[in-house]
Amino acid sequence: MTSNPSPTSHGTDTRTEPPHALWMFFALAFAFSWLLYLPIVLSDDGLGLLPIGKDSWLLDVCVIAGSFGPLVAALVTLRTTAGRGAVRSLLRGLRSWRLPARWYVLVIGGVLAVPVIAAFAIPGTAAHFTFSADVVPSLVIMFLTVQLVIGALGEEPGWRGYALPRLQQRYGPLPASLILGLMWGGWHLPLFASSAWADPKGGATPGAIVQFLLLTTVLTVFMTWVFNNTGGSLLIMVLLHDAFNSGMNAVSDLFDGSPMTRSYVLLPSMIGFGVLAVLVLLTTRARLSQRRS
C-alpha cells in the first residue's frame, strides 16, 4: 500500500491553534451531548428519577439532538480558536468527492457487508439467515435518511474532520486512533441507560461496554487508514459511518431470531473490523498510510 500525505484539516494550519483547542473540542462535544442525553439517564428506562417513559417522544428528540454534539463542538472550537475561515475549511471537506470509485465501493458496499459476512463465523448464527427483497428498500431509505443524519453528519465533522488530523499531528496515526476510538466510544456511554439501545448490545453491563469500546477503537483504526488514503475526505468518513450503522441494521434484519441479534449484535462488527484493523496495521507497519514527516 502506498503512503499518502496525512491530511491536517482541509488546508487549515493547525500549528497556529492554541494547544488547548483539541481538548476544548472534546469537552464541548461531551458536555453538549451528555446534557441532552441526561433525560435518558434519568428516565424510567434509566435511573427512574424522572417520570418519562421509554417510548416518550422526548427521548427520541434527546437522542437526535445529542448526536450533533461533535459537529457543534468542532464549529464552536474552530470559530473561537481559528476563525471563520477554519470553519469554512472544515465544511469544504463534505465536498471532497473527486476520488477513485473504488473508495466509494469500499466505504459503502464493503463496510456494509463486513458485519454480515462476519456474522456467519459465529456458531449457530448462519442457521437464522434469511433474505427477503423487502429488506433492501428499508436499508436504502435508512442509509439515505436516518443513519445519514443521526450519527454520520452529526459526528464525523467532529471526530474525523476536526479531532483526527490534530491527534495524528501530535501523536502519530496509531496512538491517535486509539485515543479517538476510546473517546468516541466513551461519548456514547449515557445511551447505555436506554434499554432499546443497550439490550441488543448485551445490556448496560461492564462486558458490553468494554466490547463497545473495543469496537469503536478497531473501527477507528480502519477509518484512519481510509481517511489518510482519501486525502482526509470528510464526505468519505460520513458515508463510511453511515454504512457502518446500516450494516448493523442489516445484521439484525438478516439474522432475525438469532440469539446474536438479541444480546450481542456488536460481535460480528467487532470481529470483522478487528480483522481489517490488524490487516491495515500490518500492511502499513502501523503508519496507516500517513506520510512520514
PDB file of N, CA and C in Angstrom, residues 115-159:
ATOM      1  N   PRO A 115     -19.994  -6.711   8.654  1.00  0.00           N
ATOM      2  CA  PRO A 115     -20.627  -7.425   9.772  1.00  0.00           C
ATOM      3  C   PRO A 115     -21.520  -8.569   9.319  1.00  0.00           C
ATOM      4  N   VAL A 116     -22.116  -8.442   8.129  1.00  0.00           N
ATOM      5  CA  VAL A 116     -22.971  -9.520   7.621  1.00  0.00           C
ATOM      6  C   VAL A 116     -22.129 -10.762   7.355  1.00  0.00           C
ATOM      7  N   ILE A 117     -20.988 -10.590   6.701  1.00  0.00           N
ATOM      8  CA  ILE A 117     -20.092 -11.721   6.422  1.00  0.00           C
ATOM      9  C   ILE A 117     -19.541 -12.304   7.718  1.00  0.00           C
ATOM     10  N   ALA A 118     -19.126 -11.421   8.632  1.00  0.00           N
ATOM     11  CA  ALA A 118     -18.538 -11.887   9.893  1.00  0.00           C
ATOM     12  C   ALA A 118     -19.551 -12.642  10.744  1.00  0.00           C
ATOM     13  N   ALA A 119     -20.828 -12.329  10.596  1.00  0.00           N
ATOM     14  CA  ALA A 119     -21.865 -12.994  11.399  1.00  0.00           C
ATOM     15  C   ALA A 119     -21.892 -14.496  11.140  1.00  0.00           C
ATOM     16  N   PHE A 120     -21.521 -14.918   9.907  1.00  0.00           N
ATOM     17  CA  PHE A 120     -21.522 -16.346   9.593  1.00  0.00           C
ATOM     18  C   PHE A 120     -20.442 -17.103  10.368  1.00  0.00           C
ATOM     19  N   ALA A 121     -19.471 -16.368  10.913  1.00  0.00           N
ATOM     20  CA  ALA A 121     -18.409 -17.018  11.678  1.00  0.00           C
ATOM     21  C   ALA A 121     -18.823 -17.319  13.114  1.00  0.00           C
ATOM     22  N   ILE A 122     -19.969 -16.789  13.525  1.00  0.00           N
ATOM     23  CA  ILE A 122     -20.444 -17.002  14.899  1.00  0.00           C
ATOM     24  C   ILE A 122     -21.260 -18.290  14.950  1.00  0.00           C
ATOM     25  N   PRO A 123     -20.868 -19.240  15.766  1.00  0.00           N
ATOM     26  CA  PRO A 123     -21.569 -20.526  15.815  1.00  0.00           C
ATOM     27  C   PRO A 123     -23.079 -20.364  16.062  1.00  0.00           C
ATOM     28  N   GLY A 124     -23.862 -21.089  15.267  1.00  0.00           N
ATOM     29  CA  GLY A 124     -25.302 -21.094  15.437  1.00  0.00           C
ATOM     30  C   GLY A 124     -26.031 -19.945  14.787  1.00  0.00           C
ATOM     31  N   THR A 125     -25.298 -19.001  14.197  1.00  0.00           N
ATOM     32  CA  THR A 125     -25.936 -17.824  13.617  1.00  0.00           C
ATOM     33  C   THR A 125     -26.382 -18.056  12.177  1.00  0.00           C
ATOM     34  N   ALA A 126     -25.594 -18.782  11.404  1.00  0.00           N
ATOM     35  CA  ALA A 126     -25.888 -18.987   9.985  1.00  0.00           C
ATOM     36  C   ALA A 126     -27.264 -19.615   9.773  1.00  0.00           C
ATOM     37  N   ALA A 127     -27.692 -20.469  10.699  1.00  0.00           N
ATOM     38  CA  ALA A 127     -28.976 -21.149  10.552  1.00  0.00           C
ATOM     39  C   ALA A 127     -30.153 -20.177  10.584  1.00  0.00           C
ATOM     40  N   HIS A 128     -29.943 -18.991  11.117  1.00  0.00           N
ATOM     41  CA  HIS A 128     -31.013 -17.998  11.226  1.00  0.00           C
ATOM     42  C   HIS A 128     -31.021 -17.017  10.049  1.00  0.00           C
ATOM     43  N   PHE A 129     -30.098 -17.197   9.112  1.00  0.00           N
ATOM     44  CA  PHE A 129     -30.019 -16.258   7.994  1.00  0.00           C
ATOM     45  C   PHE A 129     -31.221 -16.397   7.074  1.00  0.00           C
ATOM     46  N   THR A 130     -31.878 -15.295   6.824  1.00  0.00           N
ATOM     47  CA  THR A 130     -32.984 -15.257   5.867  1.00  0.00           C
ATOM     48  C   THR A 130     -32.878 -13.949   5.086  1.00  0.00           C
ATOM     49  N   PHE A 131     -33.051 -14.073   3.777  1.00  0.00           N
ATOM     50  CA  PHE A 131     -33.009 -12.866   2.938  1.00  0.00           C
ATOM     51  C   PHE A 131     -34.356 -12.641   2.297  1.00  0.00           C
ATOM     52  N   SER A 132     -34.827 -11.409   2.417  1.00  0.00           N
ATOM     53  CA  SER A 132     -36.067 -11.012   1.768  1.00  0.00           C
ATOM     54  C   SER A 132     -35.805  -9.721   1.003  1.00  0.00           C
ATOM     55  N   ALA A 133     -36.367  -9.650  -0.196  1.00  0.00           N
ATOM     56  CA  ALA A 133     -36.192  -8.443  -1.007  1.00  0.00           C
ATOM     57  C   ALA A 133     -36.759  -7.216  -0.314  1.00  0.00           C
ATOM     58  N   ASP A 134     -37.672  -7.428   0.614  1.00  0.00           N
ATOM     59  CA  ASP A 134     -38.274  -6.299   1.336  1.00  0.00           C
ATOM     60  C   ASP A 134     -37.264  -5.579   2.213  1.00  0.00           C
ATOM     61  N   VAL A 135     -36.173  -6.269   2.559  1.00  0.00           N
ATOM     62  CA  VAL A 135     -35.161  -5.671   3.426  1.00  0.00           C
ATOM     63  C   VAL A 135     -34.410  -4.559   2.702  1.00  0.00           C
ATOM     64  N   VAL A 136     -34.184  -4.724   1.413  1.00  0.00           N
ATOM     65  CA  VAL A 136     -33.343  -3.796   0.659  1.00  0.00           C
ATOM     66  C   VAL A 136     -33.886  -2.372   0.647  1.00  0.00           C
ATOM     67  N   PRO A 137     -35.158  -2.138   0.279  1.00  0.00           N
ATOM     68  CA  PRO A 137     -35.651  -0.749   0.274  1.00  0.00           C
ATOM     69  C   PRO A 137     -35.550  -0.070   1.636  1.00  0.00           C
ATOM     70  N   SER A 138     -35.822  -0.823   2.710  1.00  0.00           N
ATOM     71  CA  SER A 138     -35.766  -0.213   4.043  1.00  0.00           C
ATOM     72  C   SER A 138     -34.327   0.161   4.405  1.00  0.00           C
ATOM     73  N   LEU A 139     -33.358  -0.693   4.018  1.00  0.00           N
ATOM     74  CA  LEU A 139     -31.962  -0.373   4.288  1.00  0.00           C
ATOM     75  C   LEU A 139     -31.510   0.854   3.506  1.00  0.00           C
ATOM     76  N   VAL A 140     -31.925   0.946   2.244  1.00  0.00           N
ATOM     77  CA  VAL A 140     -31.555   2.090   1.410  1.00  0.00           C
ATOM     78  C   VAL A 140     -32.149   3.375   1.968  1.00  0.00           C
ATOM     79  N   ILE A 141     -33.415   3.321   2.361  1.00  0.00           N
ATOM     80  CA  ILE A 141     -34.070   4.509   2.917  1.00  0.00           C
ATOM     81  C   ILE A 141     -33.384   4.949   4.209  1.00  0.00           C
ATOM     82  N   MET A 142     -33.076   3.980   5.067  1.00  0.00           N
ATOM     83  CA  MET A 142     -32.391   4.311   6.319  1.00  0.00           C
ATOM     84  C   MET A 142     -31.009   4.898   6.049  1.00  0.00           C
ATOM     85  N   PHE A 143     -30.304   4.339   5.058  1.00  0.00           N
ATOM     86  CA  PHE A 143     -28.971   4.821   4.700  1.00  0.00           C
ATOM     87  C   PHE A 143     -29.022   6.272   4.235  1.00  0.00           C
ATOM     88  N   LEU A 144     -30.038   6.619   3.469  1.00  0.00           N
ATOM     89  CA  LEU A 144     -30.139   7.957   2.883  1.00  0.00           C
ATOM     90  C   LEU A 144     -30.790   8.980   3.815  1.00  0.00           C
ATOM     91  N   THR A 145     -31.377   8.517   4.911  1.00  0.00           N
ATOM     92  CA  THR A 145     -32.090   9.444   5.802  1.00  0.00           C
ATOM     93  C   THR A 145     -31.586   9.365   7.239  1.00  0.00           C
ATOM     94  N   VAL A 146     -32.168   8.489   8.015  1.00  0.00           N
ATOM     95  CA  VAL A 146     -31.921   8.459   9.459  1.00  0.00           C
ATOM     96  C   VAL A 146     -30.456   8.204   9.786  1.00  0.00           C
ATOM     97  N   GLN A 147     -29.867   7.148   9.197  1.00  0.00           N
ATOM     98  CA  GLN A 147     -28.482   6.819   9.522  1.00  0.00           C
ATOM     99  C   GLN A 147     -27.516   7.894   9.043  1.00  0.00           C
ATOM    100  N   LEU A 148     -27.886   8.587   7.971  1.00  0.00           N
ATOM    101  CA  LEU A 148     -27.028   9.652   7.457  1.00  0.00           C
ATOM    102  C   LEU A 148     -27.020  10.851   8.392  1.00  0.00           C
ATOM    103  N   VAL A 149     -28.187  11.223   8.880  1.00  0.00           N
ATOM    104  CA  VAL A 149     -28.316  12.434   9.699  1.00  0.00           C
ATOM    105  C   VAL A 149     -27.927  12.168  11.150  1.00  0.00           C
ATOM    106  N   ILE A 150     -28.495  11.096  11.735  1.00  0.00           N
ATOM    107  CA  ILE A 150     -28.243  10.785  13.142  1.00  0.00           C
ATOM    108  C   ILE A 150     -26.993   9.922  13.234  1.00  0.00           C
ATOM    109  N   GLY A 151     -25.910  10.493  13.607  1.00  0.00           N
ATOM    110  CA  GLY A 151     -24.651   9.763  13.710  1.00  0.00           C
ATOM    111  C   GLY A 151     -23.641  10.284  12.728  1.00  0.00           C
ATOM    112  N   ALA A 152     -23.842   9.988  11.449  1.00  0.00           N
ATOM    113  CA  ALA A 152     -22.814  10.299  10.457  1.00  0.00           C
ATOM    114  C   ALA A 152     -22.563  11.800  10.318  1.00  0.00           C
ATOM    115  N   LEU A 153     -23.585  12.558   9.976  1.00  0.00           N
ATOM    116  CA  LEU A 153     -23.397  14.005   9.777  1.00  0.00           C
ATOM    117  C   LEU A 153     -23.196  14.747  11.091  1.00  0.00           C
ATOM    118  N   GLY A 154     -23.812  14.247  12.146  1.00  0.00           N
ATOM    119  CA  GLY A 154     -23.674  14.913  13.432  1.00  0.00           C
ATOM    120  C   GLY A 154     -22.348  14.664  14.113  1.00  0.00           C
ATOM    121  N   GLU A 155     -21.708  13.534  13.798  1.00  0.00           N
ATOM    122  CA  GLU A 155     -20.488  13.146  14.494  1.00  0.00           C
ATOM    123  C   GLU A 155     -19.208  13.353  13.687  1.00  0.00           C
ATOM    124  N   GLU A 156     -19.211  12.945  12.419  1.00  0.00           N
ATOM    125  CA  GLU A 156     -17.956  12.880  11.675  1.00  0.00           C
ATOM    126  C   GLU A 156     -17.233  14.213  11.468  1.00  0.00           C
ATOM    127  N   PRO A 157     -17.934  15.343  11.261  1.00  0.00           N
ATOM    128  CA  PRO A 157     -17.178  16.600  11.180  1.00  0.00           C
ATOM    129  C   PRO A 157     -16.357  16.879  12.439  1.00  0.00           C
ATOM    130  N   GLY A 158     -16.804  16.335  13.567  1.00  0.00           N
ATOM    131  CA  GLY A 158     -16.052  16.495  14.805  1.00  0.00           C
ATOM    132  C   GLY A 158     -14.967  15.454  14.973  1.00  0.00           C
ATOM    133  N   TRP A 159     -15.350  14.173  14.936  1.00  0.00           N
ATOM    134  CA  TRP A 159     -14.391  13.099  15.223  1.00  0.00           C
ATOM    135  C   TRP A 159     -13.274  13.034  14.187  1.00  0.00           C
TER     136      TRP A 159
END
